[in-house]
Amino acid sequence: MGIQEKLKHELRAVVLVTLFFAAWLGALMGLKILILEDYQISFGSASAVLIGALVLAKVVLILEHVPLGGWQRNQAVLMEVILRTFLYAFGTFVVILLEKAFESRHEQGGFGPALMNVFQHRDMPHVWANTICVGGALLFYNLLSALNRHLGTGGLARVFLIHPKEDACIE
């Protein structure tokens, strides 16, 4: 496979995974907008959804290549899905906490006190909600990724995108 083909493959993977996470984060933002509308609070930025989805997609695509350890190879695929989901969701939680601390570092007198104050911050329910929703997206992604590895290249596309009559002609 030449460098141009590798680049094309990588770009396609990043775009597809970014679209997947953009749909999830867009739904999360839509729910937030609907809930906050009740209190007449404006919220939202489509660019934040796209940037967040792109970052999340690239991180997940990189972490897929990181082995979880020798003991995990002897476990069912479901254990890998659960472990990866937990680790990725925990990482998301940490990043959101660090972001909140970074945002309030001037008001709290530095990053350390801001980090300690994050857990008592009024936005903590939003941190948990974001982590739970992104965790759901990560679980669904990890399940689909495991299925795709099991079905082979293009397996999910064959299952979900090919019309049953076309599929019968292939066999």
PDB file of C-alpha atoms in Angstrom:
ATOM      1  CA  MET A   1       0.000   0.000   0.000  1.00  0.00           C
ATOM      2  CA  GLY A   2       1.511   3.306  -1.121  1.00  0.00           C
ATOM      3  CA  ILE A   3       1.661   6.453   0.962  1.00  0.00           C
ATOM      4  CA  GLN A   4      -1.203   8.028  -0.988  1.00  0.00           C
ATOM      5  CA  GLU A   5      -3.424   4.997  -0.322  1.00  0.00           C
ATOM      6  CA  LYS A   6      -2.471   4.979   3.373  1.00  0.00           C
ATOM      7  CA  LEU A   7      -3.268   8.671   3.641  1.00  0.00           C
ATOM      8  CA  LYS A   8      -6.589   8.140   1.884  1.00  0.00           C
ATOM      9  CA  HIS A   9      -7.423   5.225   4.228  1.00  0.00           C
ATOM     10  CA  GLU A  10      -6.483   7.281   7.326  1.00  0.00           C
ATOM     11  CA  LEU A  11      -8.468  10.303   6.158  1.00  0.00           C
ATOM     12  CA  ARG A  12     -11.516   8.140   5.458  1.00  0.00           C
ATOM     13  CA  ALA A  13     -11.286   6.557   8.924  1.00  0.00           C
ATOM     14  CA  VAL A  14     -10.958   9.944  10.647  1.00  0.00           C
ATOM     15  CA  VAL A  15     -13.894  11.401   8.700  1.00  0.00           C
ATOM     16  CA  LEU A  16     -16.187   8.429   9.422  1.00  0.00           C
ATOM     17  CA  VAL A  17     -15.342   8.288  13.128  1.00  0.00           C
ATOM     18  CA  THR A  18     -15.619  12.084  13.407  1.00  0.00           C
ATOM     19  CA  LEU A  19     -19.089  11.950  11.842  1.00  0.00           C
ATOM     20  CA  PHE A  20     -20.054   9.194  14.290  1.00  0.00           C
ATOM     21  CA  PHE A  21     -18.959  11.220  17.316  1.00  0.00           C
ATOM     22  CA  ALA A  22     -20.362  14.457  15.851  1.00  0.00           C
ATOM     23  CA  ALA A  23     -23.785  12.795  15.715  1.00  0.00           C
ATOM     24  CA  TRP A  24     -23.494  11.766  19.383  1.00  0.00           C
ATOM     25  CA  LEU A  25     -22.149  15.123  20.556  1.00  0.00           C
ATOM     26  CA  GLY A  26     -24.727  16.917  18.414  1.00  0.00           C
ATOM     27  CA  ALA A  27     -27.486  14.937  20.118  1.00  0.00           C
ATOM     28  CA  LEU A  28     -25.984  15.799  23.509  1.00  0.00           C
ATOM     29  CA  MET A  29     -25.863  19.473  22.587  1.00  0.00           C
ATOM     30  CA  GLY A  30     -29.425  19.311  21.275  1.00  0.00           C
ATOM     31  CA  LEU A  31     -30.612  17.868  24.590  1.00  0.00           C
ATOM     32  CA  LYS A  32     -28.752  20.555  26.517  1.00  0.00           C
ATOM     33  CA  ILE A  33     -30.273  23.274  24.337  1.00  0.00           C
ATOM     34  CA  LEU A  34     -33.769  21.877  24.864  1.00  0.00           C
ATOM     35  CA  ILE A  35     -33.324  21.612  28.629  1.00  0.00           C
ATOM     36  CA  LEU A  36     -31.706  25.034  29.027  1.00  0.00           C
ATOM     37  CA  GLU A  37     -34.355  26.634  26.806  1.00  0.00           C
ATOM     38  CA  ASP A  38     -36.821  25.958  29.610  1.00  0.00           C
ATOM     39  CA  TYR A  39     -34.748  28.330  31.769  1.00  0.00           C
ATOM     40  CA  GLN A  40     -34.245  30.770  28.883  1.00  0.00           C
ATOM     41  CA  ILE A  41     -30.502  30.152  28.822  1.00  0.00           C
ATOM     42  CA  SER A  42     -28.828  30.206  25.438  1.00  0.00           C
ATOM     43  CA  PHE A  43     -26.187  27.593  24.835  1.00  0.00           C
ATOM     44  CA  GLY A  44     -24.402  25.943  22.015  1.00  0.00           C
ATOM     45  CA  SER A  45     -21.801  26.099  19.369  1.00  0.00           C
ATOM     46  CA  ALA A  46     -21.739  23.790  16.372  1.00  0.00           C
ATOM     47  CA  SER A  47     -18.008  24.382  16.014  1.00  0.00           C
ATOM     48  CA  ALA A  48     -17.454  23.018  19.542  1.00  0.00           C
ATOM     49  CA  VAL A  49     -19.282  19.830  18.538  1.00  0.00           C
ATOM     50  CA  LEU A  50     -17.184  19.406  15.397  1.00  0.00           C
ATOM     51  CA  ILE A  51     -13.881  20.152  17.124  1.00  0.00           C
ATOM     52  CA  GLY A  52     -14.769  17.869  20.036  1.00  0.00           C
ATOM     53  CA  ALA A  53     -15.788  15.100  17.643  1.00  0.00           C
ATOM     54  CA  LEU A  54     -12.587  15.461  15.624  1.00  0.00           C
ATOM     55  CA  VAL A  55     -10.377  15.349  18.728  1.00  0.00           C
ATOM     56  CA  LEU A  56     -12.305  12.419  20.192  1.00  0.00           C
ATOM     57  CA  ALA A  57     -12.178  10.532  16.875  1.00  0.00           C
ATOM     58  CA  LYS A  58      -8.433  10.951  16.452  1.00  0.00           C
ATOM     59  CA  VAL A  59      -7.679   9.988  20.065  1.00  0.00           C
ATOM     60  CA  VAL A  60      -9.872   6.879  19.825  1.00  0.00           C
ATOM     61  CA  LEU A  61      -8.327   5.843  16.500  1.00  0.00           C
ATOM     62  CA  ILE A  62      -4.856   6.142  18.020  1.00  0.00           C
ATOM     63  CA  LEU A  63      -5.797   4.328  21.250  1.00  0.00           C
ATOM     64  CA  GLU A  64      -7.275   1.415  19.283  1.00  0.00           C
ATOM     65  CA  HIS A  65      -3.694   0.448  18.440  1.00  0.00           C
ATOM     66  CA  VAL A  66      -2.596   0.445  22.091  1.00  0.00           C
ATOM     67  CA  PRO A  67      -2.649  -3.092  23.520  1.00  0.00           C
ATOM     68  CA  LEU A  68      -4.419  -3.518  26.861  1.00  0.00           C
ATOM     69  CA  GLY A  69      -2.058  -6.205  28.136  1.00  0.00           C
ATOM     70  CA  GLY A  70      -1.389  -9.891  27.884  1.00  0.00           C
ATOM     71  CA  TRP A  71      -4.103 -10.980  30.306  1.00  0.00           C
ATOM     72  CA  GLN A  72      -6.758  -9.319  28.139  1.00  0.00           C
ATOM     73  CA  ARG A  73      -5.943 -11.520  25.104  1.00  0.00           C
ATOM     74  CA  ASN A  74      -7.358 -14.523  26.953  1.00  0.00           C
ATOM     75  CA  GLN A  75     -10.630 -12.726  27.741  1.00  0.00           C
ATOM     76  CA  ALA A  76     -13.824 -12.440  25.756  1.00  0.00           C
ATOM     77  CA  VAL A  77     -14.079  -9.522  23.339  1.00  0.00           C
ATOM     78  CA  LEU A  78     -16.744  -8.021  25.597  1.00  0.00           C
ATOM     79  CA  MET A  79     -14.076  -7.522  28.293  1.00  0.00           C
ATOM     80  CA  GLU A  80     -11.969  -5.489  25.852  1.00  0.00           C
ATOM     81  CA  VAL A  81     -15.015  -3.405  24.916  1.00  0.00           C
ATOM     82  CA  ILE A  82     -15.863  -2.734  28.569  1.00  0.00           C
ATOM     83  CA  LEU A  83     -12.254  -2.006  29.550  1.00  0.00           C
ATOM     84  CA  ARG A  84     -11.625   0.333  26.617  1.00  0.00           C
ATOM     85  CA  THR A  85     -14.921   2.109  27.231  1.00  0.00           C
ATOM     86  CA  PHE A  86     -14.124   2.577  30.912  1.00  0.00           C
ATOM     87  CA  LEU A  87     -10.586   3.812  30.225  1.00  0.00           C
ATOM     88  CA  TYR A  88     -11.680   6.196  27.460  1.00  0.00           C
ATOM     89  CA  ALA A  89     -14.604   7.519  29.540  1.00  0.00           C
ATOM     90  CA  PHE A  90     -12.307   8.018  32.534  1.00  0.00           C
ATOM     91  CA  GLY A  91      -9.901   9.907  30.280  1.00  0.00           C
ATOM     92  CA  THR A  92     -12.804  12.051  29.083  1.00  0.00           C
ATOM     93  CA  PHE A  93     -13.761  12.790  32.699  1.00  0.00           C
ATOM     94  CA  VAL A  94     -10.189  13.824  33.546  1.00  0.00           C
ATOM     95  CA  VAL A  95      -9.914  16.063  30.472  1.00  0.00           C
ATOM     96  CA  ILE A  96     -13.228  17.787  31.279  1.00  0.00           C
ATOM     97  CA  LEU A  97     -12.112  18.337  34.896  1.00  0.00           C
ATOM     98  CA  LEU A  98      -8.801  19.785  33.725  1.00  0.00           C
ATOM     99  CA  GLU A  99     -10.647  22.044  31.278  1.00  0.00           C
ATOM    100  CA  LYS A 100     -12.917  23.358  34.059  1.00  0.00           C
ATOM    101  CA  ALA A 101      -9.900  23.964  36.311  1.00  0.00           C
ATOM    102  CA  PHE A 102      -8.071  25.752  33.496  1.00  0.00           C
ATOM    103  CA  GLU A 103     -11.103  27.996  32.880  1.00  0.00           C
ATOM    104  CA  SER A 104     -11.337  29.049  36.537  1.00  0.00           C
ATOM    105  CA  ARG A 105      -7.626  29.231  37.406  1.00  0.00           C
ATOM    106  CA  HIS A 106      -7.602  33.064  37.576  1.00  0.00           C
ATOM    107  CA  GLU A 107     -10.599  33.280  39.904  1.00  0.00           C
ATOM    108  CA  GLN A 108      -9.212  30.559  42.194  1.00  0.00           C
ATOM    109  CA  GLY A 109      -5.647  31.867  42.451  1.00  0.00           C
ATOM    110  CA  GLY A 110      -3.913  29.245  40.322  1.00  0.00           C
ATOM    111  CA  PHE A 111      -4.407  25.902  38.663  1.00  0.00           C
ATOM    112  CA  GLY A 112      -3.993  23.765  41.813  1.00  0.00           C
ATOM    113  CA  PRO A 113      -6.702  25.513  43.857  1.00  0.00           C
ATOM    114  CA  ALA A 114      -8.927  25.625  40.753  1.00  0.00           C
ATOM    115  CA  LEU A 115      -8.543  21.869  40.299  1.00  0.00           C
ATOM    116  CA  MET A 116      -9.441  21.278  43.960  1.00  0.00           C
ATOM    117  CA  ASN A 117     -12.470  23.556  43.597  1.00  0.00           C
ATOM    118  CA  VAL A 118     -13.794  21.849  40.452  1.00  0.00           C
ATOM    119  CA  PHE A 119     -15.575  19.141  42.451  1.00  0.00           C
ATOM    120  CA  GLN A 120     -17.595  21.807  44.302  1.00  0.00           C
ATOM    121  CA  HIS A 121     -18.268  23.847  41.177  1.00  0.00           C
ATOM    122  CA  ARG A 122     -21.854  24.405  40.053  1.00  0.00           C
ATOM    123  CA  ASP A 123     -21.033  22.854  36.657  1.00  0.00           C
ATOM    124  CA  MET A 124     -20.157  19.464  38.153  1.00  0.00           C
ATOM    125  CA  PRO A 125     -23.520  17.925  37.063  1.00  0.00           C
ATOM    126  CA  HIS A 126     -22.669  19.005  33.501  1.00  0.00           C
ATOM    127  CA  VAL A 127     -19.277  17.309  33.819  1.00  0.00           C
ATOM    128  CA  TRP A 128     -21.003  14.079  34.864  1.00  0.00           C
ATOM    129  CA  ALA A 129     -23.652  14.398  32.124  1.00  0.00           C
ATOM    130  CA  ASN A 130     -21.007  15.001  29.454  1.00  0.00           C
ATOM    131  CA  THR A 131     -18.917  12.090  30.706  1.00  0.00           C
ATOM    132  CA  ILE A 132     -21.908   9.737  30.766  1.00  0.00           C
ATOM    133  CA  CYS A 133     -23.057  10.720  27.263  1.00  0.00           C
ATOM    134  CA  VAL A 134     -19.568  10.518  25.779  1.00  0.00           C
ATOM    135  CA  GLY A 135     -19.129   7.199  27.621  1.00  0.00           C
ATOM    136  CA  GLY A 136     -22.276   5.931  25.873  1.00  0.00           C
ATOM    137  CA  ALA A 137     -20.862   7.034  22.524  1.00  0.00           C
ATOM    138  CA  LEU A 138     -17.574   5.307  23.326  1.00  0.00           C
ATOM    139  CA  LEU A 139     -19.352   2.095  24.353  1.00  0.00           C
ATOM    140  CA  PHE A 140     -21.350   2.056  21.132  1.00  0.00           C
ATOM    141  CA  TYR A 141     -18.220   2.828  19.088  1.00  0.00           C
ATOM    142  CA  ASN A 142     -16.212   0.084  20.805  1.00  0.00           C
ATOM    143  CA  LEU A 143     -19.026  -2.431  20.235  1.00  0.00           C
ATOM    144  CA  LEU A 144     -19.221  -1.530  16.536  1.00  0.00           C
ATOM    145  CA  SER A 145     -15.439  -1.637  16.238  1.00  0.00           C
ATOM    146  CA  ALA A 146     -15.312  -5.137  17.770  1.00  0.00           C
ATOM    147  CA  LEU A 147     -18.095  -6.293  15.439  1.00  0.00           C
ATOM    148  CA  ASN A 148     -16.299  -4.836  12.445  1.00  0.00           C
ATOM    149  CA  ARG A 149     -13.068  -6.647  13.365  1.00  0.00           C
ATOM    150  CA  HIS A 150     -15.042  -9.888  13.721  1.00  0.00           C
ATOM    151  CA  LEU A 151     -16.904  -9.446  10.414  1.00  0.00           C
ATOM    152  CA  GLY A 152     -13.805  -8.372   8.477  1.00  0.00           C
ATOM    153  CA  THR A 153     -13.158  -5.410   6.228  1.00  0.00           C
ATOM    154  CA  GLY A 154     -16.416  -3.767   5.247  1.00  0.00           C
ATOM    155  CA  GLY A 155     -18.409  -6.169   7.435  1.00  0.00           C
ATOM    156  CA  LEU A 156     -20.585  -3.536   9.054  1.00  0.00           C
ATOM    157  CA  ALA A 157     -21.249  -1.920   5.688  1.00  0.00           C
ATOM    158  CA  ARG A 158     -22.395  -5.286   4.327  1.00  0.00           C
ATOM    159  CA  VAL A 159     -24.703  -5.786   7.307  1.00  0.00           C
ATOM    160  CA  PHE A 160     -26.200  -2.292   7.490  1.00  0.00           C
ATOM    161  CA  LEU A 161     -25.865  -0.702   4.056  1.00  0.00           C
ATOM    162  CA  ILE A 162     -26.315  -3.428   1.442  1.00  0.00           C
ATOM    163  CA  HIS A 163     -29.870  -4.221   0.438  1.00  0.00           C
ATOM    164  CA  PRO A 164     -30.806  -7.865   1.254  1.00  0.00           C
ATOM    165  CA  LYS A 165     -31.510  -8.650  -2.427  1.00  0.00           C
ATOM    166  CA  GLU A 166     -28.062  -7.332  -3.430  1.00  0.00           C
ATOM    167  CA  ASP A 167     -26.481  -9.369  -0.645  1.00  0.00           C
ATOM    168  CA  ALA A 168     -28.165 -12.546  -1.949  1.00  0.00           C
ATOM    169  CA  CYS A 169     -26.657 -11.898  -5.391  1.00  0.00           C
ATOM    170  CA  ILE A 170     -23.164 -11.656  -3.897  1.00  0.00           C
ATOM    171  CA  GLU A 171     -23.348 -15.115  -2.316  1.00  0.00           C
TER     172      GLU A 171
END
